[in-house]
XYZ file of C-alpha atoms in Angstrom:
353
model
C -29.698 1.167 -0.693
C -27.234 2.795 1.708
C -29.848 5.344 2.730
C -31.938 2.220 4.289
C -28.833 0.448 5.538
C -28.063 3.949 7.131
C -31.621 3.795 8.861
C -30.833 0.384 10.580
C -27.150 1.386 11.264
C -28.892 4.612 13.096
C -29.558 2.079 16.368
C -25.702 1.650 16.490
C -23.891 4.242 18.846
C -21.777 5.571 16.935
C -22.579 4.872 13.490
C -25.378 6.770 12.854
C -23.745 9.520 11.049
C -21.265 7.870 9.323
C -21.097 8.189 5.620
C -20.680 5.291 2.948
C -16.641 5.360 2.828
C -16.449 5.134 6.685
C -19.298 2.394 6.947
C -17.058 0.918 4.297
C -14.137 0.540 6.935
C -16.066 -1.475 8.906
C -17.119 -3.895 6.207
C -13.526 -3.803 5.409
C -13.002 -5.214 9.188
C -15.411 -7.608 8.859
C -15.202 -9.430 6.257
C -11.357 -9.741 6.409
C -11.356 -10.962 9.941
C -13.935 -13.848 8.191
C -11.528 -14.432 5.554
C -8.688 -14.316 8.263
C -9.893 -16.803 10.537
C -11.092 -19.685 7.249
C -7.958 -19.154 5.777
C -5.523 -19.943 8.766
C -7.993 -23.398 9.416
C -7.983 -23.681 5.576
C -4.370 -22.952 4.774
C -5.449 -21.520 2.139
C -2.600 -20.799 -0.854
C -2.428 -20.182 -4.164
C 1.143 -20.956 -4.054
C 0.516 -24.585 -2.861
C -1.691 -25.477 -5.652
C 0.803 -24.463 -8.595
C 3.826 -25.825 -7.251
C 5.111 -29.240 -7.285
C 4.576 -30.671 -3.792
C 2.723 -33.362 -1.456
C -0.251 -31.438 -0.868
C -0.386 -29.803 -4.441
C -3.644 -31.646 -5.232
C -5.535 -31.135 -1.798
C -4.265 -26.791 -2.201
C -5.289 -26.893 -5.522
C -9.086 -28.381 -4.679
C -9.431 -25.681 -1.884
C -8.506 -22.500 -4.268
C -10.680 -24.264 -7.085
C -13.762 -24.422 -5.015
C -13.329 -20.545 -3.636
C -13.333 -19.714 -6.893
C -16.128 -21.498 -8.271
C -18.170 -20.337 -5.392
C -17.062 -16.509 -6.193
C -18.055 -17.226 -9.992
C -21.648 -18.058 -9.398
C -22.321 -15.784 -6.445
C -20.486 -13.225 -8.104
C -22.153 -13.711 -11.656
C -25.850 -14.401 -9.632
C -25.428 -10.955 -8.365
C -24.799 -9.322 -11.986
C -27.491 -11.503 -13.339
C -30.347 -9.738 -10.561
C -28.290 -6.263 -11.300
C -27.081 -5.710 -7.887
C -23.689 -5.004 -9.190
C -22.071 -4.009 -12.575
C -18.723 -4.416 -13.920
C -19.291 -2.454 -17.235
C -17.092 0.592 -15.512
C -14.383 -1.309 -13.635
C -10.811 -1.145 -14.673
C -10.811 -4.832 -15.572
C -13.299 -3.952 -18.369
C -10.992 -1.775 -20.382
C -11.212 -2.417 -23.732
C -7.730 -1.318 -24.773
C -5.901 -4.574 -22.544
C -2.625 -3.679 -20.920
C -1.104 -7.159 -21.960
C 2.604 -6.091 -21.483
C 1.905 -5.143 -18.119
C -0.252 -8.093 -16.777
C 2.228 -10.807 -18.395
C 5.010 -9.666 -17.000
C 3.704 -8.530 -13.909
C 1.866 -11.463 -13.426
C 5.053 -13.324 -13.632
C 6.856 -11.677 -11.524
C 4.163 -12.221 -8.774
C 4.363 -15.850 -9.268
C 7.898 -15.244 -8.912
C 7.724 -13.558 -6.032
C 5.362 -15.537 -4.086
C 7.339 -18.682 -4.728
C 10.135 -16.864 -3.308
C 8.726 -16.322 0.013
C 7.251 -19.354 -0.091
C 3.460 -17.785 -0.124
C 1.311 -15.257 -1.916
C 0.756 -11.916 -0.233
C -2.806 -12.807 1.108
C -1.170 -16.320 2.583
C 1.331 -14.489 4.021
C -0.908 -11.925 5.801
C -2.761 -14.678 7.215
C 0.745 -16.273 8.562
C 1.455 -13.034 9.682
C -1.583 -13.471 12.580
C 0.142 -16.232 13.514
C 3.313 -14.830 14.946
C 5.306 -15.293 11.502
C 7.792 -12.249 11.633
C 8.819 -13.386 7.779
C 5.859 -12.645 6.763
C 5.526 -9.182 8.390
C 8.361 -8.363 6.922
C 7.634 -9.313 3.399
C 4.561 -7.391 3.821
C 6.321 -4.236 4.399
C 8.734 -4.952 1.929
C 5.683 -5.540 -0.678
C 3.670 -2.566 0.792
C 6.474 0.098 0.264
C 7.234 -1.479 -3.183
C 3.636 -1.554 -4.727
C 3.420 2.382 -3.166
C 6.354 2.850 -5.084
C 4.721 1.232 -8.496
C 1.638 3.401 -7.372
C 2.743 6.885 -7.177
C 6.682 6.846 -6.592
C 9.941 5.893 -7.958
C 8.434 3.266 -9.882
C 4.890 4.720 -11.434
C 7.236 5.891 -14.621
C 7.845 2.185 -14.967
C 3.999 0.905 -14.716
C 2.810 3.892 -17.005
C 5.598 2.502 -20.070
C 4.226 -0.973 -19.974
C 0.867 -0.089 -19.296
C 0.804 2.124 -22.950
C 1.607 -1.352 -24.653
C -2.154 -2.424 -24.984
C -3.854 -4.802 -27.183
C -7.700 -3.983 -28.576
C -10.637 -5.568 -27.332
C -14.067 -5.908 -29.188
C -14.871 -7.158 -25.677
C -13.015 -6.740 -22.074
C -14.995 -9.740 -20.756
C -14.523 -13.731 -21.822
C -16.537 -14.501 -25.182
C -20.362 -15.888 -23.769
C -19.513 -14.303 -20.676
C -23.044 -14.750 -18.403
C -24.826 -16.966 -16.467
C -24.006 -20.395 -18.514
C -20.513 -19.626 -18.765
C -20.158 -19.176 -15.276
C -21.718 -22.420 -14.125
C -19.852 -24.529 -16.952
C -16.499 -22.889 -15.324
C -17.897 -23.393 -11.775
C -18.893 -26.980 -12.480
C -15.920 -27.798 -14.152
C -13.791 -26.250 -11.192
C -15.999 -28.146 -8.586
C -15.478 -31.830 -10.609
C -11.862 -31.411 -10.258
C -12.015 -30.153 -6.871
C -14.133 -33.447 -5.520
C -11.667 -35.175 -7.099
C -8.780 -33.347 -4.993
C -8.582 -35.293 -2.248
C -8.377 -32.325 0.197
C -10.440 -32.535 3.249
C -14.854 -32.132 3.333
C -14.278 -29.414 5.799
C -11.304 -27.676 4.227
C -13.357 -27.287 0.772
C -16.731 -26.000 2.867
C -13.995 -23.238 4.238
C -13.158 -22.858 0.009
C -16.493 -22.344 -0.351
C -17.252 -19.584 2.465
C -13.968 -18.041 1.230
C -15.480 -17.646 -2.495
C -18.806 -16.542 -1.084
C -16.645 -13.246 1.016
C -15.263 -12.795 -2.551
C -18.671 -12.413 -4.098
C -19.918 -10.810 -0.753
C -17.155 -8.460 -1.057
C -18.356 -6.616 -4.627
C -21.821 -6.629 -3.663
C -21.368 -4.716 -0.169
C -19.141 -1.878 -2.146
C -21.156 -1.879 -5.348
C -24.893 -2.580 -4.247
C -24.931 -2.361 -0.203
C -22.746 0.506 0.103
C -24.278 2.314 -3.094
C -24.454 5.912 -2.676
C -24.342 8.734 -5.489
C -23.375 11.244 -3.310
C -20.541 10.160 -1.304
C -19.074 6.702 -3.493
C -17.818 3.647 -2.458
C -15.186 2.131 -5.144
C -16.540 -1.146 -6.585
C -13.871 -3.491 -4.532
C -13.704 -7.443 -2.749
C -11.051 -9.103 -1.401
C -7.552 -7.643 -2.746
C -4.353 -7.079 -1.039
C -2.349 -4.886 -3.682
C -4.019 -1.889 -3.210
C -5.350 -1.818 0.320
C -1.453 -2.919 1.665
C -0.553 0.568 -0.327
C -3.525 2.132 1.652
C -2.861 1.178 4.573
C 1.108 1.834 4.355
C -0.096 5.741 3.747
C -2.704 5.325 6.278
C -0.308 4.412 9.259
C 1.791 7.493 8.725
C -0.148 9.934 7.575
C -3.423 9.023 8.787
C -4.039 12.845 10.026
C -4.659 13.471 6.774
C -5.400 9.980 4.842
C -9.037 8.254 5.490
C -8.985 4.346 5.853
C -10.407 2.967 3.298
C -12.551 -0.325 3.045
C -8.939 -1.898 2.064
C -7.685 -0.788 4.949
C -10.295 -2.207 7.069
C -9.743 -5.549 5.313
C -6.305 -6.005 5.708
C -6.490 -5.388 9.575
C -9.386 -7.715 9.918
C -7.718 -10.131 8.287
C -4.632 -10.197 10.792
C -7.394 -10.065 13.533
C -9.245 -13.470 12.333
C -6.025 -15.160 11.123
C -4.354 -14.093 15.185
C -8.543 -15.461 16.838
C -7.941 -18.913 14.771
C -4.674 -19.398 15.235
C -4.709 -18.916 19.069
C -8.068 -20.855 19.457
C -6.202 -23.927 17.454
C -2.863 -23.266 19.702
C -1.362 -22.797 16.043
C 0.290 -19.382 16.962
C 3.776 -19.193 17.322
C 6.834 -16.648 16.856
C 8.624 -17.585 13.716
C 12.140 -15.700 12.017
C 14.655 -15.969 9.705
C 17.067 -18.488 9.795
C 20.146 -17.048 7.672
C 21.188 -13.623 5.654
C 20.729 -15.836 2.411
C 16.822 -16.476 3.272
C 16.544 -13.050 4.406
C 17.443 -11.853 0.921
C 15.401 -14.190 -1.055
C 12.214 -13.375 0.997
C 13.267 -9.772 0.600
C 13.292 -10.293 -2.930
C 10.319 -11.966 -3.340
C 8.728 -9.088 -1.643
C 9.638 -6.489 -3.718
C 8.561 -8.762 -6.882
C 5.705 -9.532 -5.413
C 5.188 -5.481 -4.878
C 6.035 -4.800 -8.989
C 4.098 -7.133 -10.222
C 0.967 -7.173 -8.115
C 0.153 -3.483 -9.691
C 0.965 -4.197 -12.915
C -0.419 -7.008 -13.499
C -3.804 -5.213 -11.803
C -3.786 -7.511 -8.361
C -2.511 -10.338 -6.823
C -3.677 -14.145 -6.376
C -7.178 -12.851 -4.832
C -7.720 -9.491 -6.557
C -7.209 -10.595 -9.872
C -8.028 -14.308 -8.740
C -10.211 -15.117 -6.280
C -12.212 -11.684 -6.876
C -11.257 -10.926 -10.627
C -11.969 -14.223 -12.238
C -15.522 -13.904 -11.217
C -15.920 -10.768 -13.403
C -15.315 -13.079 -16.257
C -12.894 -10.457 -17.483
C -9.894 -11.258 -19.938
C -7.738 -9.261 -17.528
C -8.043 -11.245 -14.438
C -7.672 -14.610 -16.531
C -4.607 -13.411 -18.389
C -3.458 -12.250 -15.056
C -3.791 -15.131 -12.779
C -2.917 -17.346 -15.705
C 0.532 -15.452 -15.898
C 0.904 -15.705 -12.016
C 0.462 -19.621 -12.028
C 3.315 -19.462 -14.896
C 5.426 -17.611 -13.014
C 5.506 -19.660 -9.650
C 5.591 -22.710 -11.612
C 8.625 -21.426 -13.782
C 10.531 -19.960 -10.901
C 9.754 -23.160 -8.590
C 11.291 -25.429 -11.568
C 14.575 -22.766 -11.395
C 15.301 -23.515 -7.869
C 14.604 -27.507 -8.001
C 17.047 -27.600 -10.961
C 19.353 -24.890 -8.937
C 19.046 -27.130 -5.751
C 19.533 -30.679 -7.418
C 22.245 -29.139 -9.671
C 24.329 -27.622 -6.400
C 24.023 -31.376 -4.668
C 25.564 -33.132 -7.582
C 28.329 -30.771 -7.696
C 28.544 -31.433 -3.753
């Protein structure tokens, strides 16, 4: 497929001799710009969908719509053999249950402490939120340390506790199961009270997740210069972007690098057009400490769980992988539990006062 694409790209100056991994950076950039703009408008946020609040149902409706369309479109691509997840890390039959469960709980706790998961914080960065930028830097450093640095032994140790599975996919995985899940999700979303325009935006984001899989797994497929099969995610891209930023003369940019940059650009443009761009920073040392702690928790948790709310959730669950489903459920549980503990603590402090 990439050879045919290369012929098309030959008419664009500067792209006629690009390799598939190099074109993947531009593909990530385009998908990132679209995601960033739509997420800025819809305020897509998994945290708001799982913690109690006045707009929880509406936020859940947008997120579930995105997930439903991502499942349908991704499984459509699998059915027509455009892509295959047989060799993907989500499909390992030795399930690292301890790492996924603990990582998911940590990530969920972190996103509540920072008032947003990594994808939401990246979008907020584009609209001038310096708190989000600070958290992203901490997240990227800690994620990289967990992947390849001082925290890697923790990842290796937890990853050794596995449960063997006959199949890494959900029982009955295929078009029928995908259709049933998507129908159930869309039914809930239709009753959420979310704005129709936001639901449409959620559907677009879901299609972008599927487009990421198809782009890296089919459009840019090249036997001689392979591109990793990936889609919308932020844990590995944040680590890759950090490493590329400080060593770009020896490290090449990736699909994830382009994606992260595109999200920042897309969110910034949308925020400026909608007059939502405003500089924001921390209000107190206590708030700073809370956000930094949350960013560190998400950095470790995202790596252990195998992805964030997008990597393991919006992009991962459509693969119908047991690991991805376990990860997003653990993240949701971690978020809900932490939110509950914070509310109880605040209530106790108020009563004592």
